[in-house]
CSV table of C-alpha atoms in Angstrom, one decimal:
chain,number,residue,atom,x,y,z
A,1,ARG,CA,0.0,0.0,0.0
A,2,GLY,CA,2.3,2.7,-1.1
A,3,THR,CA,3.6,4.3,-4.2
A,4,ARG,CA,7.3,3.4,-4.1
A,5,ARG,CA,9.2,2.1,-7.1
A,6,VAL,CA,9.7,-1.7,-7.2
A,7,ARG,CA,12.2,-2.1,-10.1
A,8,VAL,CA,15.5,-3.5,-8.9
A,9,ARG,CA,18.7,-4.4,-10.6
A,10,VAL,CA,20.0,-7.6,-8.9
A,11,ALA,CA,23.5,-7.2,-7.5
A,12,SER,CA,24.1,-3.8,-9.2
A,13,TYR,CA,21.9,-1.6,-7.0
A,14,GLU,CA,20.9,0.5,-10.0
A,15,MET,CA,17.5,1.6,-8.8
A,16,ALA,CA,15.6,4.6,-7.7
A,17,ASP,CA,17.3,6.4,-4.8
A,18,ASP,CA,14.2,5.9,-2.5
A,19,GLU,CA,14.5,2.1,-3.0
A,20,ARG,CA,18.2,1.7,-2.2
A,21,PRO,CA,18.7,-1.2,0.2
A,22,ALA,CA,21.0,-1.2,3.2
A,23,PRO,CA,24.5,-2.5,2.3
A,24,ASP,CA,24.9,-6.1,3.1
A,25,SER,CA,26.5,-9.3,1.6
A,26,LEU,CA,26.4,-10.1,-2.1
A,27,GLU,CA,23.8,-12.8,-1.5
A,28,GLN,CA,21.5,-10.4,0.3
A,29,ARG,CA,22.0,-7.8,-2.3
A,30,GLU,CA,21.0,-10.3,-5.0
A,31,ALA,CA,18.0,-11.2,-2.9
A,32,ALA,CA,16.8,-7.6,-2.7
A,33,ILE,CA,13.3,-7.6,-4.3
A,34,PHE,CA,11.5,-4.4,-3.4
A,35,GLU,CA,7.8,-4.1,-3.5
A,36,ALA,CA,5.4,-1.3,-2.8
A,37,GLU,CA,5.0,-0.4,0.8
A,38,ARG,CA,1.6,-1.3,2.1
A,39,SER,CA,-0.2,0.9,4.5
A,40,MET,CA,-3.7,1.9,5.5
A,41,SER,CA,-3.3,5.4,4.2
A,42,SER,CA,-0.1,6.1,2.3
A,43,LEU,CA,-1.9,6.0,-1.1
A,44,HIS,CA,-3.6,9.3,0.0
A,45,VAL,CA,-0.7,10.8,1.9
A,46,ALA,CA,-1.6,14.3,0.8
A,47,GLU,CA,-5.0,13.9,2.4
A,48,VAL,CA,-4.4,12.0,5.6
A,49,ALA,CA,-0.7,12.7,6.4
A,50,ASP,CA,-1.7,16.3,7.3
A,51,HIS,CA,-0.7,16.3,11.0
A,52,LYS,CA,-3.2,19.0,11.7
A,53,PHE,CA,-5.9,16.4,11.2
A,54,TRP,CA,-4.2,13.8,13.4
A,55,GLU,CA,-3.5,16.4,16.1
A,56,THR,CA,-7.3,16.5,16.7
A,57,GLN,CA,-7.4,12.8,17.2
A,58,PRO,CA,-6.9,10.7,20.4
A,59,VAL,CA,-3.5,9.3,19.2
A,60,GLY,CA,0.1,9.7,20.5
A,61,GLN,CA,1.4,13.0,19.3
A,62,LEU,CA,4.8,13.9,17.7
A,63,LYS,CA,4.8,17.3,19.3
A,64,PRO,CA,5.7,17.0,23.0
A,65,GLU,CA,3.4,19.9,24.0
A,66,LEU,CA,0.4,18.0,22.4
A,67,ASP,CA,1.2,14.6,23.7
A,68,LYS,CA,-0.9,13.7,26.8
A,69,ARG,CA,1.2,11.9,29.2
A,70,GLY,CA,-0.4,9.4,31.6
A,71,PRO,CA,-0.8,5.8,32.3
A,72,GLU,CA,-1.0,3.3,29.5
A,73,GLY,CA,-4.6,2.9,28.4
A,74,PRO,CA,-7.3,5.0,26.7
A,75,ILE,CA,-6.4,8.6,25.8
A,76,ASP,CA,-10.0,10.0,25.5
A,77,ASP,CA,-12.2,10.4,28.6
A,78,PRO,CA,-14.6,7.5,29.0
A,79,MET,CA,-17.7,7.6,26.7
A,80,THR,CA,-20.9,5.6,26.3
A,81,VAL,CA,-22.7,4.7,23.1
A,82,ALA,CA,-25.3,7.3,24.1
A,83,ASP,CA,-22.6,10.0,23.8
A,84,VAL,CA,-21.8,9.1,20.2
A,85,ARG,CA,-23.2,11.2,17.3
A,86,GLN,CA,-26.2,9.3,15.9
A,87,GLU,CA,-26.2,10.8,12.4
A,88,GLY,CA,-23.6,10.3,9.8
A,89,TYR,CA,-21.1,13.1,9.1
A,90,ALA,CA,-22.0,15.5,6.3
A,91,LEU,CA,-20.5,14.8,2.8
A,92,PRO,CA,-20.4,17.2,-0.1
A,93,ASP,CA,-23.9,17.4,-1.8
A,94,SER,CA,-22.9,15.1,-4.7
A,95,PHE,CA,-21.9,12.2,-2.4
A,96,GLU,CA,-23.6,9.8,0.0
A,97,TRP,CA,-22.5,7.2,2.5
A,98,CYS,CA,-23.3,3.5,2.0
A,99,SER,CA,-22.6,0.2,3.7
A,100,CYS,CA,-21.0,-2.4,1.3
A,101,ASP,CA,-22.5,-5.9,1.5
A,102,MET,CA,-19.6,-8.1,0.4
A,103,ASN,CA,-22.0,-11.0,0.1
A,104,ASP,CA,-23.8,-9.2,-2.8
A,105,ALA,CA,-22.0,-10.1,-6.0
A,106,LYS,CA,-22.5,-6.6,-7.5
A,107,THR,CA,-21.2,-4.8,-4.5
A,108,ASN,CA,-18.2,-7.2,-4.2
A,109,GLU,CA,-17.4,-6.5,-7.8
A,110,GLU,CA,-17.7,-2.7,-7.2
A,111,VAL,CA,-15.3,-2.8,-4.2
A,112,TYR,CA,-12.9,-5.0,-6.2
A,113,GLU,CA,-13.0,-2.7,-9.2
A,114,LEU,CA,-12.4,0.4,-7.1
A,115,LEU,CA,-9.3,-1.1,-5.4
A,116,ASP,CA,-8.1,-2.7,-8.6
A,117,LYS,CA,-8.1,0.6,-10.5
A,118,ASN,CA,-7.3,3.1,-7.7
A,119,TYR,CA,-5.3,1.3,-5.0
A,120,VAL,CA,-1.6,0.9,-4.9
A,121,GLU,CA,0.7,0.9,-7.9
A,122,ASP,CA,4.4,1.7,-8.4
A,123,ASP,CA,5.6,5.1,-9.7
A,124,ASP,CA,6.2,3.7,-13.2
A,125,ALA,CA,2.7,2.2,-13.5
A,126,MET,CA,4.2,-1.2,-14.0
A,127,PHE,CA,2.6,-3.1,-11.1
A,128,ARG,CA,-0.6,-2.6,-9.1
A,129,PHE,CA,-1.8,-4.6,-6.1
A,130,CYS,CA,-4.6,-6.9,-7.0
A,131,TYR,CA,-6.8,-8.0,-4.1
A,132,SER,CA,-9.0,-10.8,-5.4
A,133,LYS,CA,-12.7,-10.9,-4.6
A,134,GLU,CA,-12.1,-14.1,-2.5
A,135,PHE,CA,-9.4,-12.3,-0.6
A,136,LEU,CA,-11.7,-9.3,0.1
A,137,ARG,CA,-14.4,-11.6,1.5
A,138,TRP,CA,-11.8,-13.3,3.6
A,139,ALA,CA,-10.3,-10.1,4.9
A,140,LEU,CA,-13.6,-8.3,5.5
A,141,GLN,CA,-15.8,-11.0,6.9
A,142,PRO,CA,-14.2,-12.5,10.0
A,143,PRO,CA,-16.5,-13.8,12.7
A,144,GLY,CA,-18.7,-11.1,14.1
A,145,TYR,CA,-18.0,-8.6,11.3
A,146,HIS,CA,-20.3,-5.6,10.9
A,147,MET,CA,-21.5,-4.7,7.4
A,148,ASP,CA,-21.8,-1.0,8.4
A,149,TRP,CA,-18.0,-1.0,9.0
A,150,HIS,CA,-17.6,-1.7,5.3
A,151,LEU,CA,-18.0,2.0,4.5
A,152,GLY,CA,-18.4,3.4,1.0
A,153,VAL,CA,-19.0,6.7,-0.7
A,154,ARG,CA,-21.3,6.8,-3.7
A,155,VAL,CA,-22.1,9.5,-6.2
A,156,VAL,CA,-25.6,10.7,-5.8
A,157,GLY,CA,-27.7,9.9,-8.8
A,158,THR,CA,-25.4,7.4,-10.5
A,159,GLY,CA,-24.6,5.3,-7.4
A,160,LYS,CA,-21.0,4.9,-8.5
A,161,LEU,CA,-18.7,3.7,-5.7
A,162,VAL,CA,-15.8,6.2,-5.5
A,163,ALA,CA,-14.3,5.6,-2.0
A,164,PHE,CA,-14.0,2.9,0.6
A,165,ILE,CA,-12.7,2.2,4.1
A,166,SER,CA,-13.1,-0.9,6.2
A,167,GLY,CA,-13.0,-2.0,9.8
A,168,VAL,CA,-13.2,-5.5,11.3
A,169,PRO,CA,-13.5,-6.5,14.9
A,170,ALA,CA,-10.6,-8.1,16.7
A,171,ARG,CA,-9.3,-8.7,20.2
A,172,MET,CA,-5.8,-7.5,20.9
A,173,VAL,CA,-3.5,-8.0,23.9
A,174,VAL,CA,-1.3,-4.9,24.5
A,175,ASN,CA,1.2,-5.2,27.3
A,176,GLY,CA,-1.0,-7.8,29.0
A,177,LYS,CA,-4.3,-5.9,28.7
A,178,GLU,CA,-7.0,-7.3,26.4
A,179,ILE,CA,-8.7,-4.7,24.2
A,180,ASP,CA,-11.6,-5.2,21.8
A,181,LEU,CA,-10.9,-3.0,18.8
A,182,ALA,CA,-11.3,-2.4,15.1
A,183,GLU,CA,-8.6,-3.2,12.6
A,184,ILE,CA,-8.8,-0.4,9.9
A,185,ASN,CA,-7.8,-1.2,6.3
A,186,PHE,CA,-8.4,-0.6,2.6
A,187,LEU,CA,-8.7,3.2,2.6
A,188,CYS,CA,-9.2,3.9,-1.1
A,189,ILE,CA,-10.4,7.0,-3.0
A,190,HIS,CA,-11.0,7.2,-6.8
A,191,LYS,CA,-8.0,8.9,-8.4
A,192,LYS,CA,-10.2,11.7,-9.8
A,193,LEU,CA,-11.5,12.7,-6.4
A,194,ARG,CA,-8.2,12.9,-4.4
A,195,ALA,CA,-8.6,16.7,-4.1
A,196,LYS,CA,-12.0,16.4,-2.4
A,197,ARG,CA,-10.5,15.6,1.0
A,198,LEU,CA,-12.7,12.6,1.5
A,199,ALA,CA,-10.1,10.7,3.5
A,200,PRO,CA,-10.5,12.6,6.8
A,201,MET,CA,-14.3,12.3,6.3
A,202,LEU,CA,-14.0,8.5,5.9
A,203,ILE,CA,-11.8,8.2,9.0
A,204,ARG,CA,-14.3,10.3,11.1
A,205,GLU,CA,-17.3,8.3,9.9
A,206,ILE,CA,-15.7,4.9,10.3
A,207,THR,CA,-14.7,6.0,13.9
A,208,ARG,CA,-18.3,7.0,14.6
A,209,ARG,CA,-19.7,3.7,13.3
A,210,VAL,CA,-17.1,1.8,15.4
A,211,ASN,CA,-18.0,3.8,18.5
A,212,LEU,CA,-21.7,3.1,18.0
A,213,ARG,CA,-20.8,-0.6,18.7
A,214,GLY,CA,-19.1,0.3,22.0
A,215,ILE,CA,-15.6,0.0,20.6
A,216,TRP,CA,-13.2,2.8,21.3
A,217,GLN,CA,-9.9,1.7,20.0
A,218,ALA,CA,-8.4,0.8,16.6
A,219,ALA,CA,-5.3,-0.6,15.1
A,220,TYR,CA,-3.9,0.3,11.6
A,221,THR,CA,-0.6,0.5,9.7
A,222,ALA,CA,0.9,3.1,7.5
A,223,GLY,CA,4.1,3.5,5.4
A,224,VAL,CA,4.2,7.2,6.3
A,225,VAL,CA,4.9,8.8,9.7
A,226,LEU,CA,1.7,9.9,11.3
A,227,PRO,CA,1.2,10.9,15.0
A,228,LYS,CA,2.4,8.6,16.5
A,229,PRO,CA,3.8,5.1,15.7
A,230,ILE,CA,3.8,2.6,18.5
A,231,GLY,CA,6.4,0.6,16.5
A,232,THR,CA,8.0,0.1,13.1
A,233,ALA,CA,8.8,-3.0,11.1
A,234,ARG,CA,10.8,-3.4,7.9
A,235,TYR,CA,9.9,-5.5,4.9
A,236,TRP,CA,12.3,-8.2,3.6
A,237,HIS,CA,12.0,-10.0,0.3
A,238,ARG,CA,13.1,-13.4,-1.0
A,239,SER,CA,13.0,-14.1,-4.7
A,240,LEU,CA,11.6,-17.5,-5.8
A,241,ASN,CA,11.3,-17.1,-9.6
A,242,VAL,CA,14.2,-14.9,-10.7
A,243,LYS,CA,13.7,-15.6,-14.4
A,244,LYS,CA,10.1,-14.3,-14.4
A,245,LEU,CA,11.0,-11.3,-12.2
A,246,VAL,CA,13.6,-10.3,-14.7
A,247,GLU,CA,11.3,-10.8,-17.6
A,248,ILE,CA,8.6,-8.5,-16.2
A,249,GLY,CA,11.1,-5.8,-15.3
A,250,PHE,CA,10.7,-6.3,-11.6
A,251,THR,CA,14.4,-7.2,-11.2
A,252,HIS,CA,17.4,-6.8,-13.5
A,253,LEU,CA,20.6,-8.8,-13.7
A,254,HIS,CA,23.9,-7.1,-13.4
A,255,ALA,CA,26.2,-7.4,-16.4
A,256,ARG,CA,28.6,-9.6,-14.4
A,257,THR,CA,25.8,-11.8,-13.1
A,258,THR,CA,24.3,-14.6,-15.3
A,259,MET,CA,20.8,-15.8,-15.1
A,260,SER,CA,22.0,-19.4,-14.4
A,261,ARG,CA,24.1,-18.2,-11.5
A,262,THR,CA,21.3,-16.2,-10.0
A,263,ILE,CA,18.8,-19.1,-10.4
A,264,LYS,CA,21.3,-21.4,-8.7
A,265,LEU,CA,21.8,-18.9,-5.8
A,266,PHE,CA,18.1,-18.9,-5.0
A,267,LYS,CA,17.5,-22.6,-5.7
A,268,LEU,CA,15.4,-24.5,-3.1
A,269,GLU,CA,15.0,-28.2,-2.3
A,270,PRO,CA,12.1,-29.8,-4.1
A,271,LYS,CA,10.3,-30.9,-0.9
A,272,PRO,CA,10.0,-29.6,2.7
A,273,ALA,CA,12.5,-31.1,5.2
A,274,THR,CA,10.4,-31.2,8.3
A,275,PRO,CA,8.9,-34.6,9.1
A,276,GLY,CA,5.2,-34.5,9.5
A,277,ILE,CA,4.5,-31.1,7.9
A,278,ARG,CA,1.2,-31.1,6.1
A,279,PRO,CA,-1.7,-28.7,5.2
A,280,MET,CA,-3.9,-27.6,8.1
A,281,VAL,CA,-7.4,-29.2,8.2
A,282,ASP,CA,-10.5,-28.3,10.2
A,283,ALA,CA,-9.7,-31.0,12.8
A,284,ASP,CA,-6.5,-29.1,13.7
A,285,VAL,CA,-8.4,-25.9,14.6
A,286,PRO,CA,-8.5,-26.4,18.4
A,287,LYS,CA,-4.9,-27.4,18.7
A,288,VAL,CA,-3.7,-24.6,16.3
A,289,THR,CA,-5.7,-22.1,18.3
A,290,ALA,CA,-4.0,-23.1,21.6
A,291,LEU,CA,-0.6,-23.2,19.9
A,292,VAL,CA,-0.9,-19.8,18.2
A,293,ASN,CA,-2.4,-18.0,21.3
A,294,ALA,CA,0.3,-19.5,23.6
A,295,TYR,CA,3.0,-18.3,21.2
A,296,LEU,CA,1.6,-14.8,20.7
A,297,ARG,CA,1.5,-14.2,24.5
A,298,LYS,CA,5.3,-13.8,24.1
A,299,PHE,CA,4.8,-10.4,22.4
A,300,ALA,CA,3.8,-7.0,23.7
A,301,VAL,CA,1.2,-6.4,20.9
A,302,ALA,CA,-0.6,-9.3,19.5
A,303,PRO,CA,-4.1,-10.6,18.7
A,304,HIS,CA,-5.9,-13.2,20.7
A,305,PHE,CA,-7.9,-15.6,18.5
A,306,THR,CA,-11.0,-17.7,19.2
A,307,GLU,CA,-11.3,-21.1,17.5
A,308,GLU,CA,-13.9,-19.6,15.1
A,309,GLU,CA,-11.4,-16.9,14.2
A,310,VAL,CA,-8.6,-19.3,13.6
A,311,LYS,CA,-10.8,-21.4,11.4
A,312,HIS,CA,-11.6,-18.3,9.4
A,313,HIS,CA,-8.2,-16.6,9.2
A,314,LEU,CA,-5.9,-19.6,9.0
A,315,SER,CA,-7.8,-22.4,7.3
A,316,VAL,CA,-6.5,-23.1,3.8
A,317,ARG,CA,-8.2,-21.1,1.1
A,318,GLU,CA,-6.7,-21.8,-2.3
A,319,GLY,CA,-5.5,-18.6,-3.8
A,320,VAL,CA,-5.9,-16.7,-0.5
A,321,VAL,CA,-4.2,-18.2,2.5
A,322,TYR,CA,-2.0,-21.3,3.0
A,323,SER,CA,-1.4,-22.9,6.4
A,324,TYR,CA,0.6,-25.9,7.4
A,325,VAL,CA,1.0,-27.8,10.7
A,326,VAL,CA,3.7,-30.1,11.8
A,327,GLU,CA,2.3,-33.3,13.3
A,328,ASP,CA,4.8,-35.1,15.4
A,329,PRO,CA,5.5,-38.5,13.6
A,330,ASP,CA,6.3,-40.0,17.1
A,331,ALA,CA,3.1,-38.8,18.6
A,332,PRO,CA,0.2,-38.9,16.0
A,333,GLY,CA,-2.3,-36.1,16.6
A,334,SER,CA,0.2,-33.9,18.4
A,335,ILE,CA,0.7,-30.6,16.6
A,336,THR,CA,4.1,-29.1,17.4
A,337,ASP,CA,4.6,-26.2,14.9
A,338,PHE,CA,2.6,-24.0,12.5
A,339,VAL,CA,3.5,-21.9,9.5
A,340,SER,CA,1.3,-19.8,7.1
A,341,PHE,CA,1.4,-17.3,4.3
A,342,TYR,CA,-1.2,-15.4,2.3
A,343,SER,CA,-1.4,-14.4,-1.4
A,344,LEU,CA,-1.4,-10.8,-2.6
A,345,PRO,CA,-0.6,-10.7,-6.3
A,346,SER,CA,0.1,-7.6,-8.4
A,347,THR,CA,-1.1,-7.0,-11.9
A,348,VAL,CA,1.7,-6.5,-14.5
A,349,ILE,CA,0.0,-3.5,-16.0
A,350,GLN,CA,1.9,-3.4,-19.3
A,351,GLY,CA,2.2,-7.2,-19.7
A,352,GLN,CA,6.0,-7.1,-19.7
A,353,GLY,CA,7.6,-10.4,-20.7
A,354,GLY,CA,4.2,-11.9,-21.7
A,355,HIS,CA,3.1,-12.1,-18.0
A,356,ASP,CA,0.0,-10.5,-16.5
A,357,THR,CA,0.5,-11.3,-12.8
A,358,LEU,CA,3.3,-11.0,-10.2
A,359,ARG,CA,2.5,-13.6,-7.5
A,360,ALA,CA,3.7,-12.6,-4.1
A,361,ALA,CA,3.4,-14.6,-0.9
A,362,TYR,CA,3.4,-12.8,2.5
A,363,SER,CA,4.5,-14.4,5.7
A,364,TYR,CA,1.5,-14.6,8.1
A,365,TYR,CA,1.5,-16.3,11.5
A,366,ASN,CA,4.2,-18.8,12.3
A,367,VAL,CA,4.9,-20.9,15.5
A,368,PRO,CA,8.3,-22.5,15.8
A,369,ALA,CA,8.3,-24.8,18.8
A,370,LYS,CA,9.9,-28.2,18.2
A,371,THR,CA,11.1,-27.2,14.8
A,372,ASP,CA,13.8,-24.5,14.4
A,373,ILE,CA,12.3,-21.3,12.8
A,374,LYS,CA,14.9,-21.3,10.0
A,375,GLN,CA,14.0,-24.8,8.9
A,376,LEU,CA,10.3,-24.1,9.3
A,377,MET,CA,10.5,-21.0,7.1
A,378,GLU,CA,12.7,-22.7,4.5
A,379,ASP,CA,9.9,-25.2,4.2
A,380,ALA,CA,7.5,-22.3,3.8
A,381,LEU,CA,9.6,-21.0,0.9
A,382,ILE,CA,9.6,-24.4,-0.7
A,383,LEU,CA,5.8,-24.7,-0.3
A,384,ALA,CA,5.3,-21.2,-1.7
A,385,LYS,CA,7.5,-22.1,-4.6
A,386,SER,CA,5.5,-25.2,-5.2
A,387,LYS,CA,2.4,-23.0,-5.4
A,388,ASP,CA,4.0,-21.0,-8.2
A,389,PHE,CA,4.7,-17.8,-6.1
A,390,ASP,CA,7.4,-15.5,-7.6
A,391,VAL,CA,8.5,-13.7,-4.4
A,392,PHE,CA,8.1,-14.3,-0.6
A,393,ASN,CA,7.8,-11.2,1.6
A,394,ALA,CA,8.2,-11.0,5.4
A,395,LEU,CA,8.3,-8.3,8.0
A,396,ASP,CA,11.0,-8.4,10.7
A,397,LEU,CA,8.3,-9.0,13.4
A,398,MET,CA,8.2,-11.6,16.1
A,399,GLU,CA,11.2,-14.0,15.7
A,400,ASN,CA,11.5,-13.4,11.9
A,401,ALA,CA,14.9,-11.7,12.2
A,402,ARG,CA,16.4,-15.1,13.2
A,403,PHE,CA,15.9,-16.5,9.6
A,404,LEU,CA,15.9,-13.6,7.2
A,405,LYS,CA,19.5,-13.3,6.3
A,406,ASP,CA,20.3,-17.0,6.4
A,407,LEU,CA,17.5,-17.7,4.0
A,408,LYS,CA,18.7,-15.1,1.5
A,409,PHE,CA,16.0,-12.5,2.1
A,410,GLY,CA,17.0,-9.0,1.0
A,411,ILE,CA,16.3,-6.1,3.2
A,412,GLY,CA,13.9,-3.5,1.8
A,413,ASP,CA,14.0,0.2,2.8
A,414,GLY,CA,10.2,0.3,3.2
A,415,ASN,CA,9.1,0.7,6.8
A,416,LEU,CA,5.6,-0.3,8.0
A,417,ARG,CA,4.5,1.7,11.0
A,418,TYR,CA,2.0,0.4,13.5
A,419,TYR,CA,-0.6,2.7,15.2
A,420,LEU,CA,-3.2,2.4,17.9
A,421,TYR,CA,-6.1,4.8,18.1
A,422,ASN,CA,-7.2,6.0,21.5
A,423,TRP,CA,-4.6,3.9,23.4
A,424,ARG,CA,-1.5,5.3,25.0
A,425,LEU,CA,1.7,3.4,25.1
A,426,ASN,CA,4.6,5.0,27.0
A,427,ASP,CA,7.4,3.1,25.2
A,428,VAL,CA,8.0,2.3,21.6
A,429,VAL,CA,7.5,-1.4,20.8
A,430,GLU,CA,10.4,-3.1,19.1
A,431,PRO,CA,9.6,-5.1,16.0
A,432,SER,CA,10.6,-8.3,17.8
A,433,GLN,CA,7.8,-7.5,20.2
A,434,ILE,CA,5.1,-7.0,17.6
A,435,GLY,CA,3.0,-10.1,17.0
A,436,LEU,CA,0.3,-8.5,14.8
A,437,VAL,CA,0.1,-9.0,11.0
A,438,LEU,CA,-2.5,-6.9,9.1
A,439,THR,CA,-3.3,-8.2,5.6
């Protein structure tokens, strides 16, 4: 979710200045695949990165004189649902609010089309994120979702959908305190309407609708610096299909680097090495829930999942999310480890190299227990490669830093900043203490 360049020349570092990786070994340089930063709001940075807007909101502030110090917890004074504005905020006369029913085929298509044509693409208009309709239903309809949190703006008269923002309910544990909150995502405004300052209106209205449900906190991410990040993570990238990446102009070989040498550098074993690794099935849900929740308790900021949520978020959905368990061969039925990744492709806009899609896998939730994390994630790379993914992306969250360099990931320069709305944290959270992955 950003607008950074993604074209890289492998090993030579001839790329846009704002995409230059940190110096490292040759292998890591050759692994440096950079993709657009993804954030809740960076697509509309001119509209929502205005700090005057955020300085009116209950968030940590960058200016010391505005930052309300106090104990960790809510920033705003306590409110009740009765205190919340009952009517929607006013829009310009030619626009009206709507709630988007993702079960309705026409509405699903409209949201898909809006994102497909107006969401994130690189500066050269070569690649654009392509959230599938199935992905959107998965991301927007977790257990207990509210349709009125799928907020759209339509043109009066024509009904054309021209803006969207979403919220979904979640339970988060922050420094030991459980919080029911909304995860905010998919802020998108039609390119022709960026000057209408719809983004602050969308944020205010989604906040009002969330508050009407008695929820007072939210979590979101951004590639830009807003008041005020609770923590920052860095993207790392591991190429799986170098030949295709070169053909589409996503990467370039240095004159002194041959295709065969680069392919050999990134070659993986044909099959996973961990005994007992297999796709997750419904019968695994109770044990996976216990395993994941126990693991996430290690981190300062992390979700807490019910079994129903684990079944929704982590069960295998072809083309959307892939999850694998390790069943101990010496103790049938015992689940010792877990690994997962989700699919977020990009459209190859100009069809370079005869390809129309760049297939990217993103590391999701992983639990190394009996199996070393490096081996577990190498198996994830092998499994992603077997599913025809071209690149595998991971943030340096949780324990991910333990495997990134060894598995030939290249460091990106794109930071993803984490934010909490109406919740004060007195100390910055290190990436190794962030256990939250927002799709």
